[in-house]
Coordinates of C-alpha atoms and ligand atoms in Angstrom, one line a residue:
M300 CA 79.0 -11.7 57.1
P301 CA 75.4 -11.4 56.0
G302 CA 73.6 -9.2 58.5
S303 CA 70.3 -10.9 58.2
S304 CA 71.5 -14.0 59.8
R305 CA 72.1 -12.0 63.0
L306 CA 68.6 -10.6 63.1
P307 CA 66.3 -11.9 65.8
V308 CA 63.9 -14.4 64.5
S309 CA 60.8 -12.3 65.3
L310 CA 62.3 -9.3 63.5
R311 CA 63.1 -11.4 60.5
D312 CA 59.6 -12.7 60.3
T313 CA 58.2 -9.2 60.6
F314 CA 60.5 -8.1 57.8
R315 CA 59.4 -11.0 55.6
A316 CA 55.7 -10.3 56.4
H317 CA 56.3 -6.7 55.6
K318 CA 58.0 -7.6 52.3
S319 CA 55.1 -9.9 51.2
S320 CA 52.5 -7.3 52.2
A321 CA 54.4 -4.8 50.2
R322 CA 54.3 -7.1 47.3
G323 CA 50.6 -7.5 47.9
Q324 CA 50.2 -3.7 48.0
L325 CA 52.2 -3.4 44.8
L326 CA 49.8 -5.9 43.2
V327 CA 46.8 -3.9 44.5
L328 CA 48.4 -0.8 43.2
N329 CA 49.1 -2.4 39.8
L330 CA 45.5 -3.5 39.6
D331 CA 44.3 0.0 40.6
V332 CA 46.5 1.5 37.9
L333 CA 45.3 -0.9 35.4
R334 CA 41.7 -0.2 36.3
N335 CA 42.3 3.5 36.1
I336 CA 43.9 3.1 32.7
I337 CA 41.0 1.1 31.4
F338 CA 38.6 3.6 32.8
V339 CA 40.5 6.5 31.3
L340 CA 40.6 4.7 27.9
F341 CA 36.9 4.0 28.2
L342 CA 36.2 7.6 29.1
F343 CA 38.4 8.8 26.3
R344 CA 36.7 6.6 23.8
W345 CA 33.3 7.7 25.0
I346 CA 34.2 11.4 25.0
R347 CA 35.7 11.0 21.5
K348 CA 32.5 9.4 20.2
A349 CA 30.4 12.1 21.9
F350 CA 32.7 14.8 20.4
Y351 CA 32.4 13.5 16.9
R352 CA 28.7 13.1 17.3
L353 CA 28.3 16.6 18.5
K354 CA 30.6 17.9 15.8
G355 CA 28.7 15.9 13.1
R356 CA 25.2 16.8 14.1
G357 CA 25.6 20.0 16.1
I358 CA 23.8 20.6 19.4
S359 CA 20.4 21.1 17.9
G360 CA 20.8 18.2 15.6
S361 CA 21.8 15.9 18.5
I362 CA 18.8 17.1 20.5
V363 CA 16.5 16.3 17.6
D364 CA 18.1 12.9 17.2
I365 CA 17.6 12.1 20.9
Y366 CA 14.0 13.4 20.7
N367 CA 13.2 11.2 17.7
S368 CA 14.8 8.2 19.2
A369 CA 12.7 8.7 22.4
R370 CA 9.6 9.0 20.4
R371 CA 10.3 5.8 18.5
T372 CA 11.0 3.9 21.7
L373 CA 7.8 5.2 23.4
Y374 CA 5.7 4.5 20.4
G375 CA 7.2 1.1 20.2
I376 CA 6.2 0.5 23.8
F377 CA 2.7 1.7 23.0
L378 CA 2.5 -0.7 20.0
R379 CA 3.3 -3.6 22.3
L380 CA 0.5 -2.8 24.9
P381 CA -1.7 -5.9 24.9
G382 CA -4.9 -4.3 23.4
V383 CA -3.0 -2.4 20.8
R384 CA -0.8 -5.2 19.7
T385 CA -3.7 -7.6 18.9
K386 CA -5.4 -4.8 17.0
V387 CA -2.3 -3.9 15.0
K388 CA -1.6 -7.5 14.2
A389 CA -5.2 -8.0 13.0
Q390 CA -4.9 -5.0 10.7
I391 CA -1.6 -6.1 9.3
A392 CA -3.0 -9.5 8.6
E393 CA -6.0 -8.0 6.9
S394 CA -3.9 -5.8 4.6
L395 CA -1.7 -8.8 3.7
L396 CA -4.7 -10.9 2.9
K397 CA -6.0 -8.2 0.5
L398 CA -2.5 -8.0 -1.1
E399 CA -2.5 -11.8 -1.5
R400 CA -5.8 -11.8 -3.2
R401 CA -4.5 -9.3 -5.7
L402 CA -1.1 -10.8 -6.4
V403 CA -1.7 -14.5 -6.1
P404 CA -4.4 -15.9 -8.5
S405 CA -6.7 -18.3 -6.8
G406 CA -10.0 -20.1 -7.5
P407 CA -10.9 -23.3 -9.3
G408 CA -9.9 -22.1 -12.8
V409 CA -6.2 -21.5 -11.8
E410 CA -3.7 -24.2 -12.7
R411 CA -0.8 -24.6 -10.5
T412 CA 2.5 -26.5 -10.9
L413 CA 3.6 -27.3 -7.4
T414 CA 5.6 -30.5 -8.0
L415 CA 7.6 -31.6 -11.0
P416 CA 5.3 -33.1 -13.6
Q417 CA 5.7 -36.9 -13.6
E418 CA 6.4 -36.8 -17.4
G419 CA 7.8 -33.7 -18.9
W420 CA 5.5 -31.5 -20.9
S421 CA 5.6 -31.4 -24.7
E422 CA 7.3 -28.4 -26.3
D423 CA 4.0 -27.0 -27.4
Q424 CA 2.5 -27.3 -24.0
V425 CA 5.4 -25.4 -22.5
K426 CA 5.1 -22.7 -25.1
A427 CA 1.4 -22.3 -24.6
A428 CA 1.9 -22.0 -20.8
L429 CA 4.6 -19.4 -21.2
E430 CA 2.3 -17.4 -23.5
K431 CA -0.4 -17.5 -20.9
L432 CA 2.0 -16.4 -18.1
A433 CA 3.3 -13.5 -20.2
E434 CA -0.3 -12.4 -20.9
M435 CA -1.5 -12.4 -17.3
E436 CA -3.3 -9.2 -16.5
H437 CA -0.8 -6.5 -15.6
T438 CA -0.1 -2.8 -15.6
R439 CA 0.6 -2.0 -19.2
W440 CA 4.3 -1.2 -19.4
E441 CA 4.0 -1.8 -23.2
D442 CA 1.7 1.2 -23.4
G443 CA 4.1 3.4 -21.4
R444 CA 2.0 3.2 -18.2
V445 CA 4.9 2.3 -15.9
S446 CA 7.4 4.7 -14.4
G447 CA 10.9 3.3 -14.6
A448 CA 11.0 -0.5 -14.3
V449 CA 11.2 -1.4 -18.0
Y450 CA 14.2 0.2 -19.7
H451 CA 14.1 -1.4 -23.0
G452 CA 15.5 -0.1 -26.3
G453 CA 12.8 -1.1 -28.7
D454 CA 11.7 -4.4 -30.3
E455 CA 14.5 -4.7 -32.7
L456 CA 17.1 -4.5 -29.9
L457 CA 15.0 -7.0 -27.9
R458 CA 15.2 -9.5 -30.7
L459 CA 18.9 -9.1 -31.1
Q460 CA 19.4 -9.6 -27.3
T461 CA 17.4 -12.8 -27.4
E462 CA 19.6 -14.1 -30.2
A463 CA 22.7 -13.2 -28.2
F464 CA 21.2 -15.0 -25.2
G465 CA 20.6 -18.1 -27.3
K466 CA 24.2 -18.3 -28.5
F467 CA 25.6 -18.1 -25.0
T468 CA 23.0 -19.8 -22.8
V469 CA 25.4 -22.3 -21.3
S470 CA 28.4 -20.0 -20.9
N471 CA 29.8 -19.0 -17.6
P472 CA 32.6 -16.4 -17.3
I473 CA 34.0 -18.3 -14.3
H474 CA 35.6 -20.5 -16.9
P475 CA 37.5 -18.1 -19.2
D476 CA 39.3 -20.9 -21.0
V477 CA 36.0 -22.6 -21.9
F478 CA 34.3 -19.4 -22.9
P479 CA 36.9 -17.0 -24.2
G480 CA 34.4 -15.0 -26.2
V481 CA 32.4 -14.2 -23.0
R482 CA 35.6 -13.0 -21.2
K483 CA 36.5 -10.8 -24.2
M484 CA 33.0 -9.2 -24.3
E485 CA 33.0 -8.6 -20.5
A486 CA 36.3 -6.8 -20.6
E487 CA 35.2 -4.8 -23.6
I488 CA 32.0 -3.7 -21.9
V489 CA 34.0 -2.4 -18.9
A490 CA 36.3 -0.5 -21.3
M491 CA 33.4 1.1 -23.2
V492 CA 31.7 2.3 -20.0
L493 CA 35.0 3.6 -18.6
A494 CA 35.5 5.6 -21.8
L495 CA 31.9 7.0 -21.5
F496 CA 32.7 8.3 -18.0
N497 CA 36.0 9.9 -19.1
A498 CA 38.1 7.5 -17.0
P499 CA 41.8 8.4 -16.7
E500 CA 44.7 6.1 -17.7
G501 CA 44.9 3.2 -15.3
A502 CA 41.2 3.2 -14.4
V503 CA 39.5 -0.3 -14.1
G504 CA 36.1 -1.8 -13.4
V505 CA 34.1 -5.0 -13.1
T506 CA 30.6 -6.0 -14.2
T507 CA 27.9 -7.0 -11.7
S508 CA 24.4 -8.3 -11.6
G509 CA 22.8 -4.9 -11.0
G510 CA 23.1 -1.5 -9.4
T511 CA 22.7 -2.8 -5.9
E512 CA 25.7 -5.2 -6.3
S513 CA 27.8 -2.4 -7.9
I514 CA 27.1 -0.2 -4.9
L515 CA 27.7 -3.0 -2.4
M516 CA 31.1 -3.6 -4.1
A517 CA 32.1 0.0 -4.0
C518 CA 31.2 0.2 -0.3
L519 CA 33.0 -3.1 0.4
S520 CA 36.2 -2.0 -1.3
A521 CA 36.2 1.4 0.5
R522 CA 35.8 -0.4 3.8
Q523 CA 38.5 -2.9 3.1
K524 CA 40.9 -0.2 2.0
A525 CA 40.3 1.8 5.1
Y526 CA 40.8 -1.3 7.3
N527 CA 44.0 -2.3 5.6
E528 CA 45.6 1.0 5.1
R529 CA 44.3 3.0 8.0
G530 CA 43.3 0.4 10.6
V531 CA 39.6 1.6 10.6
T532 CA 37.6 -1.0 12.5
E533 CA 34.4 0.9 13.1
P534 CA 33.7 2.2 9.5
E535 CA 31.2 5.0 8.8
M536 CA 30.0 6.5 5.5
I537 CA 28.3 9.7 4.7
L538 CA 25.3 9.7 2.3
P539 CA 22.9 12.2 1.0
E540 CA 19.5 11.2 2.5
T541 CA 18.3 10.8 -1.1
A542 CA 21.0 8.3 -2.0
H543 CA 19.8 4.9 -3.2
T544 CA 18.8 2.5 -0.4
A545 CA 21.4 0.0 -1.7
F546 CA 23.9 2.0 0.4
R547 CA 21.9 1.3 3.5
K548 CA 21.9 -2.4 2.5
A549 CA 25.7 -2.2 2.3
G550 CA 25.7 -0.6 5.7
E551 CA 23.7 -3.5 7.1
Y552 CA 25.5 -6.3 5.2
F553 CA 29.1 -5.0 5.8
K554 CA 28.6 -3.3 9.2
I555 CA 29.2 0.2 8.1
K556 CA 27.6 3.0 10.1
I557 CA 25.5 5.3 8.0
H558 CA 25.3 9.1 8.4
L559 CA 22.5 10.7 6.4
V560 CA 22.9 14.3 5.2
A561 CA 19.8 16.4 4.5
C562 CA 19.0 17.4 1.0
K563 CA 16.8 20.4 1.6
A564 CA 14.5 22.5 -0.6
P565 CA 14.8 24.4 -2.9
H566 CA 17.7 22.5 -4.5
Y567 CA 17.3 19.1 -2.8
K568 CA 21.1 18.6 -3.2
V569 CA 23.3 17.2 -0.5
H570 CA 24.2 19.9 2.1
L571 CA 28.0 20.1 1.8
P572 CA 28.8 21.8 5.2
S573 CA 26.8 19.1 7.0
A574 CA 28.6 16.4 5.1
S575 CA 31.9 18.0 6.0
R576 CA 31.1 18.2 9.7
L577 CA 30.3 14.5 9.7
V578 CA 33.8 13.5 8.6
N579 CA 35.8 11.8 11.3
P580 CA 38.7 9.3 11.5
N581 CA 36.2 6.4 11.0
T582 CA 34.9 7.8 7.7
I583 CA 35.6 5.5 4.8
L584 CA 33.5 6.9 2.0
L585 CA 31.6 9.9 0.7
V586 CA 28.7 9.4 -1.7
G587 CA 26.8 11.5 -4.2
S588 CA 24.1 10.7 -6.8
A589 CA 24.0 11.7 -10.5
P590 CA 21.1 11.7 -10.4
N591 CA 19.3 10.3 -7.3
F592 CA 16.3 8.0 -7.6
P593 CA 13.6 10.0 -5.6
H594 CA 13.9 13.4 -7.3
G595 CA 16.2 12.9 -10.2
I596 CA 18.5 15.6 -8.9
I597 CA 22.2 15.5 -9.5
D598 CA 24.1 16.3 -6.2
D599 CA 26.8 18.9 -6.1
I600 CA 29.5 16.4 -7.2
S601 CA 32.1 19.1 -7.8
G602 CA 31.7 20.2 -4.2
L603 CA 31.8 16.6 -2.9
S604 CA 34.9 16.1 -5.0
R605 CA 36.7 19.0 -3.4
L606 CA 35.7 17.8 0.1
A607 CA 36.9 14.3 -0.8
L608 CA 40.3 15.6 -1.9
R609 CA 40.6 17.9 1.2
K610 CA 39.8 15.0 3.6
N611 CA 41.7 12.4 1.5
L612 CA 38.6 10.1 1.3
P613 CA 37.2 8.0 -1.6
L614 CA 34.1 9.4 -3.3
H615 CA 31.5 7.2 -5.0
V616 CA 29.2 8.7 -7.5
D617 CA 26.0 6.7 -8.1
C618 CA 25.2 6.9 -11.8
C619 CA 23.1 3.7 -11.8
L620 CA 20.1 5.6 -12.9
G621 CA 22.0 8.2 -14.9
S622 CA 23.7 5.4 -16.7
F623 CA 23.9 6.2 -20.4
L624 CA 21.9 9.4 -20.1
V625 CA 24.0 11.7 -17.9
P626 CA 27.2 11.2 -19.9
L627 CA 25.4 12.2 -23.1
L628 CA 23.3 15.1 -21.9
A629 CA 25.6 17.7 -23.5
K630 CA 25.9 15.8 -26.8
A631 CA 22.1 15.5 -26.9
G632 CA 21.9 19.3 -26.5
F633 CA 20.8 19.5 -22.9
E634 CA 22.2 21.3 -19.8
S635 CA 24.6 19.2 -17.8
E636 CA 26.8 19.3 -14.7
P637 CA 30.2 17.8 -13.9
F638 CA 29.9 14.4 -12.3
D639 CA 32.4 11.9 -13.7
F640 CA 36.1 11.0 -13.4
R641 CA 37.1 14.5 -14.8
L642 CA 36.5 15.6 -11.2
K643 CA 39.7 14.5 -9.4
G644 CA 38.0 13.5 -6.2
V645 CA 35.7 10.9 -7.8
T646 CA 37.2 7.5 -7.1
S647 CA 34.4 5.2 -8.1
I648 CA 31.2 5.2 -10.2
S649 CA 28.4 2.7 -10.6
C650 CA 26.6 2.7 -13.9
D651 CA 23.7 0.3 -14.7
T652 CA 23.9 -1.0 -18.2
H653 CA 20.5 -2.5 -17.6
K654 CA 18.8 0.9 -17.1
Y655 CA 19.4 3.4 -19.9
G656 CA 22.0 1.1 -21.5
F657 CA 19.0 -1.0 -22.4
A658 CA 20.9 -4.2 -21.6
P659 CA 18.9 -7.2 -20.4
K660 CA 18.0 -7.0 -16.6
G661 CA 20.7 -8.3 -14.3
N662 CA 23.6 -6.1 -15.6
S663 CA 25.6 -3.2 -14.2
T664 CA 29.2 -2.0 -13.9
V665 CA 31.3 -0.5 -11.1
L666 CA 34.3 1.6 -12.2
Y667 CA 37.3 2.6 -10.2
R668 CA 39.8 5.4 -10.8
S669 CA 42.6 2.9 -10.2
D670 CA 43.3 -0.7 -9.3
D671 CA 44.1 0.5 -5.8
L672 CA 40.4 0.2 -4.9
R673 CA 39.2 -2.6 -7.1
K674 CA 41.7 -5.1 -5.6
Y675 CA 39.8 -4.7 -2.3
Q676 CA 36.5 -6.0 -3.7
Y677 CA 38.0 -9.3 -5.0
F678 CA 37.5 -12.5 -3.1
V679 CA 40.3 -15.0 -3.1
S680 CA 40.5 -18.3 -1.3
A681 CA 43.9 -19.9 -1.6
D682 CA 43.6 -23.1 0.4
W683 CA 40.1 -24.4 -0.4
S684 CA 40.1 -28.2 -1.0
G685 CA 38.1 -27.4 -4.2
G686 CA 41.2 -25.6 -5.5
V687 CA 42.4 -22.0 -5.5
Y688 CA 39.3 -19.9 -6.0
A689 CA 39.0 -16.3 -7.0
S690 CA 35.9 -14.3 -7.9
P691 CA 35.5 -10.6 -8.6
S692 CA 32.2 -10.0 -6.9
I693 CA 29.3 -11.6 -4.9
A694 CA 28.2 -14.2 -7.4
G695 CA 30.2 -17.4 -8.1
S696 CA 28.8 -18.8 -11.4
R697 CA 27.4 -16.1 -13.7
P698 CA 25.4 -16.2 -16.8
G699 CA 27.5 -15.5 -19.8
A700 CA 24.3 -15.0 -21.8
L701 CA 23.6 -11.7 -20.0
I702 CA 27.1 -10.5 -20.9
A703 CA 26.5 -11.3 -24.5
G704 CA 23.1 -9.6 -24.3
C705 CA 24.7 -6.5 -22.8
W706 CA 27.6 -6.4 -25.3
A707 CA 25.2 -6.8 -28.2
S708 CA 23.1 -3.9 -26.9
L709 CA 26.1 -1.5 -26.5
V710 CA 27.5 -2.1 -29.9
K711 CA 24.1 -2.1 -31.6
Q712 CA 23.1 1.2 -30.1
G713 CA 26.5 2.9 -30.4
E714 CA 27.0 6.4 -29.2
S715 CA 24.5 7.9 -31.8
G716 CA 21.8 5.4 -30.7
Y717 CA 22.2 6.4 -27.0
V718 CA 22.3 10.1 -27.9
E719 CA 19.1 9.8 -29.8
A720 CA 17.5 7.9 -26.9
C721 CA 18.7 10.6 -24.5
H722 CA 17.2 13.2 -26.7
K723 CA 13.8 11.5 -26.6
I724 CA 13.7 10.5 -23.0
V725 CA 15.0 13.8 -21.5
G726 CA 12.9 15.7 -23.9
A727 CA 9.8 13.9 -22.7
T728 CA 10.8 14.5 -19.1
K729 CA 11.1 18.2 -19.8
K730 CA 7.6 18.1 -21.4
I731 CA 6.1 16.7 -18.2
E732 CA 8.1 19.2 -16.0
N733 CA 7.0 22.2 -18.1
A734 CA 3.4 21.1 -18.0
I735 CA 3.5 20.9 -14.2
R736 CA 5.2 24.3 -13.9
E737 CA 3.2 26.1 -16.5
D738 CA -0.2 24.5 -17.1
P739 CA -2.5 26.4 -14.7
A740 CA -4.6 23.3 -14.2
L741 CA -1.5 21.7 -12.6
A742 CA 0.7 24.6 -11.5
T743 CA -1.7 25.9 -8.8
D744 CA -1.6 22.7 -6.8
L745 CA 1.6 20.9 -7.8
K746 CA 5.2 21.8 -7.4
V747 CA 8.2 20.3 -9.1
V748 CA 10.9 19.1 -6.7
G749 CA 14.2 21.0 -7.4
R750 CA 15.5 21.3 -11.0
P751 CA 15.8 17.9 -12.5
L752 CA 18.2 17.6 -15.5
V753 CA 17.8 14.0 -16.5
S754 CA 14.9 11.5 -16.7
V755 CA 13.0 11.7 -13.5
V756 CA 10.6 14.5 -12.5
A757 CA 9.2 14.5 -8.9
F758 CA 6.4 16.7 -7.7
L759 CA 4.6 17.5 -4.5
S760 CA 1.6 19.5 -3.4
N761 CA 1.1 21.9 -0.6
S762 CA -2.7 22.0 -1.0
L763 CA -3.8 18.5 -1.9
D764 CA -2.9 15.0 -0.6
I765 CA -0.3 13.9 -3.1
Y766 CA -1.0 10.3 -2.3
D767 CA -4.6 10.7 -3.3
I768 CA -3.3 11.9 -6.7
A769 CA -1.0 8.8 -6.9
D770 CA -4.0 6.6 -6.2
G771 CA -6.1 8.5 -8.8
M772 CA -3.4 7.9 -11.4
S773 CA -3.3 4.2 -10.4
D774 CA -7.1 4.0 -11.0
K775 CA -6.4 5.3 -14.5
G776 CA -3.9 2.5 -15.1
W777 CA -0.6 4.3 -14.4
H778 CA 2.1 3.1 -12.1
L779 CA 3.9 6.1 -10.8
N780 CA 6.3 6.0 -7.7
A781 CA 5.1 7.3 -4.4
L782 CA 7.9 9.0 -2.4
Q783 CA 8.1 10.0 1.3
N784 CA 10.0 12.7 3.3
P785 CA 8.6 14.9 1.8
P786 CA 5.4 13.3 0.4
A787 CA 5.7 13.4 -3.4
I788 CA 5.3 11.3 -6.6
H789 CA 7.8 10.8 -9.4
V790 CA 7.8 9.7 -13.0
A791 CA 11.0 8.0 -14.3
V792 CA 10.6 8.4 -18.1
T793 CA 11.6 5.4 -20.2
L794 CA 11.4 4.9 -24.0
P795 CA 7.9 3.3 -23.7
I796 CA 6.7 6.3 -21.8
V797 CA 7.9 8.8 -24.4
A798 CA 5.0 8.0 -26.7
A799 CA 2.5 8.3 -23.8
V800 CA 3.5 11.6 -22.4
D801 CA 0.5 13.6 -23.6
R802 CA -1.9 11.0 -22.3
L803 CA 0.0 11.1 -18.9
V804 CA -0.3 14.9 -18.6
A805 CA -4.0 14.9 -19.6
D806 CA -4.8 12.2 -17.1
L807 CA -2.8 14.0 -14.4
V808 CA -4.9 17.2 -15.1
D809 CA -8.1 15.1 -14.7
V810 CA -6.9 13.4 -11.5
V811 CA -5.8 16.7 -9.9
E812 CA -9.2 18.2 -10.8
D813 CA -10.9 15.2 -9.2
V814 CA -8.9 15.4 -6.0
R815 CA -9.4 19.1 -5.8
E816 CA -13.2 18.7 -6.1
K817 CA -13.2 16.0 -3.4
E818 CA -11.2 18.2 -1.1
R819 CA -13.6 21.1 -1.7
R820 CA -16.6 18.9 -0.9
R821 CA -14.9 17.6 2.2
V822 CA -14.4 21.1 3.4
V823 CA -17.9 22.2 2.6
E824 CA -19.5 19.2 4.3
G825 CA -17.1 19.5 7.2
R826 CA -16.1 15.9 7.1
G827 CA -12.9 14.8 8.8
R828 CA -10.0 13.7 6.8
K829 CA -10.8 10.1 7.7
G830 CA -14.2 10.4 6.1
A831 CA -13.3 9.3 2.6
A832 CA -11.9 5.8 2.0
K833 CA -8.2 6.0 1.2
G834 CA -6.4 4.3 -1.6
D835 CA -3.3 2.1 -1.3
A836 CA -0.6 4.8 -1.5
A837 CA -2.6 7.1 0.8
A838 CA -3.0 4.4 3.4
L839 CA 0.6 3.2 3.3
Y840 CA 2.4 6.5 3.1
G841 CA -0.2 8.9 4.5
V842 CA -1.3 6.8 7.5
A843 CA 1.3 4.2 8.3
G844 CA 4.2 6.5 7.2
S845 CA 3.4 9.2 9.6
L846 CA 3.9 7.0 12.6
P847 CA 7.1 7.8 14.7
N848 CA 8.0 4.1 14.9
K849 CA 7.8 2.3 11.5
S850 CA 7.6 -1.2 12.9
V851 CA 4.1 -1.6 11.4
V852 CA 5.4 -0.6 8.0
V853 CA 8.3 -3.1 8.4
D854 CA 5.9 -5.9 9.3
L855 CA 3.8 -5.1 6.2
A856 CA 6.8 -5.0 4.0
R857 CA 8.1 -8.4 5.3
G858 CA 4.6 -9.8 4.7
F859 CA 4.7 -8.5 1.2
L860 CA 7.9 -10.4 0.5
D861 CA 6.4 -13.5 2.0
T862 CA 3.4 -13.1 -0.3
L863 CA 5.7 -13.1 -3.3
Y864 CA 6.7 -16.7 -2.6
K865 CA 3.1 -18.0 -2.3
A866 CA 2.3 -20.3 -5.2
Ligands
PLP1713 C1 18.1 1.7 -9.8 C2 19.0 2.4 -9.0 C3 20.1 1.8 -8.3 C4 20.2 0.3 -8.1 O1 19.5 -0.5 -8.8 P1 19.3 -2.0 -9.1 O2 17.8 -2.1 -9.0 O3 20.0 -2.8 -8.0 O4 19.8 -2.2 -10.4 C5 21.0 2.6 -7.6 N1 20.9 3.9 -7.6 C6 19.9 4.6 -8.3 C7 19.9 6.0 -8.2 C8 19.0 3.9 -9.0 O5 18.0 4.5 -9.6
NAG1714 C1 9.5 0.2 17.4 O1 8.4 -0.7 17.8 C2 8.7 -2.1 17.8 C3 7.5 -2.9 18.2 O2 6.9 -2.4 19.3 C4 9.9 -2.3 18.8 O3 10.2 -3.7 18.8 C5 11.1 -1.5 18.4 O4 12.1 -1.6 19.3 C6 10.7 0.0 18.3 N1 11.8 0.7 17.7 C7 12.6 1.6 18.5 C8 13.7 2.2 17.8 O5 12.4 1.8 19.6
NAG1715 C1 25.6 -9.2 -16.6 O1 25.0 -10.0 -15.6 C2 25.7 -11.1 -15.2 C3 24.8 -11.9 -14.3 O2 24.7 -11.3 -13.0 C4 27.0 -10.8 -14.7 O3 27.7 -12.0 -14.5 C5 27.8 -10.0 -15.7 O4 29.0 -9.6 -15.2 C6 27.0 -8.8 -16.1 N1 27.6 -8.1 -17.2 C7 27.5 -6.9 -17.5 C8 28.2 -6.4 -18.7 O5 26.9 -6.1 -16.9

């Protein structure tokens, strides 16, 4: 007999009520537990983040980070104060107007083509117009006045490239059945570059539109690999602070957090212990440069390789600039350092055929130790209504003409051609370096950054404003590169510069003497630093660059990009 039926009604109700309140309590308890679990998870996540941050940057580093970020925020607030904001805006507008006057020709004499001509021009008309465009007043790269920028291999090679272009103008490697020759050339280019970098059996690569795309692809494949194989959803990568800015672009495009590692004097190479401390479970990629753009210094790639092996991480070596010089240093009789696939930890390398490979602009390669990484950079769309679609990198259609131009350059130069170019270019760089170190007219005020082994020599000054020197060189018709953190200038030697080295050194001596004299007068007359009018580099890097919050510089740079599209 069920006992409950004999219970008095009131008791039964109480029991029922009790039971439901117990259920209620259980629910509350469950919610509580859930809340606690979420809280603990949150706390755990936060502590873990804080732990890796502290481990990565150390206590003093973390304090410096917080201090800098506070300064940036406060300065940002200052910039937004009503009076300040209008003044800053006016100044930015003025600088941009000046820039526009310099870059965009104007006035009654300037012809512009802003709509399609109603009737097409005659061939002669087009040719004449092109001739005029090519002859517009410019910094004379032809006379070796421009650092970097124009990496061409002589007029003979240029003519051959143009011929190669002409033969393949309509070709597009996206259709290998229509253009089998282009496919073959592309594959052979990759094979030749792989061999140059001592790639092991099974190594692979792709061609891209330039160093930036090669670097983007290397970062993307490392990110996808980490996501697919390790479940990393908040990827991070570790860069020397001197690594090319394309890595920061990759960080922005692909949502990869960037950690910068200091490259301190006197070697200006990536500081390995700092890099090692920054490794955590979210790390997807280590990076080194051979050499880097700012100072032309080759990072300690052997050390990075050991670190990569120890932590089981991919290591990308940026040889975009080193391209066809670094691999041939030893053969050209210069000192070298290990940097390529012979180091077991190196998993990918970017090499620009359009720099010291002398290929037409728009050409680079990215190489991988194995297919294991390359497969993660491919894009495949299996169910598109336009058909099954696969492409190796960012672009869809690509110009086969550039591939033909690149292939023609590589086979025309051959190893001996590149060794000879290396001999000339690195030889000229050493000439500039030695002049700065040894010529008393330069050595008293200038200092070479680190020990460059390739084609770039950077220098700074502890006694003079280096940006005044940059501006003085501009006034003499040179286009050198101004650097920051620390303030410096560099020359990236190219074949056109080789012939102009003595002129360059002589002009540098004159300019340094000038700036020294100005400085002396300034001290004697007791004028403030602001007394003399500043040139472009001094204004941008000396004044705007020293601000804690760079939003003014960012606005200027955006304005510069806008100016480029003004007809
Ligand atoms: C030039 C350069 C790149 C990338 O160059 P692109 O301009 O995109 O071809 C990357 N790394 C270094 C060190 C470079 O000098
Ligand atoms: C820098 O200043 C700008 C403009 O005032 C502001 O929008 C930005 O947030 C500031 N940056 C930081 C990191 O605070
Ligand atoms: C050259 O550039 C084109 C255009 O971006 C690209 O499609 C091709 O893969 C590049 N080839 C080489 C060899 O760098």
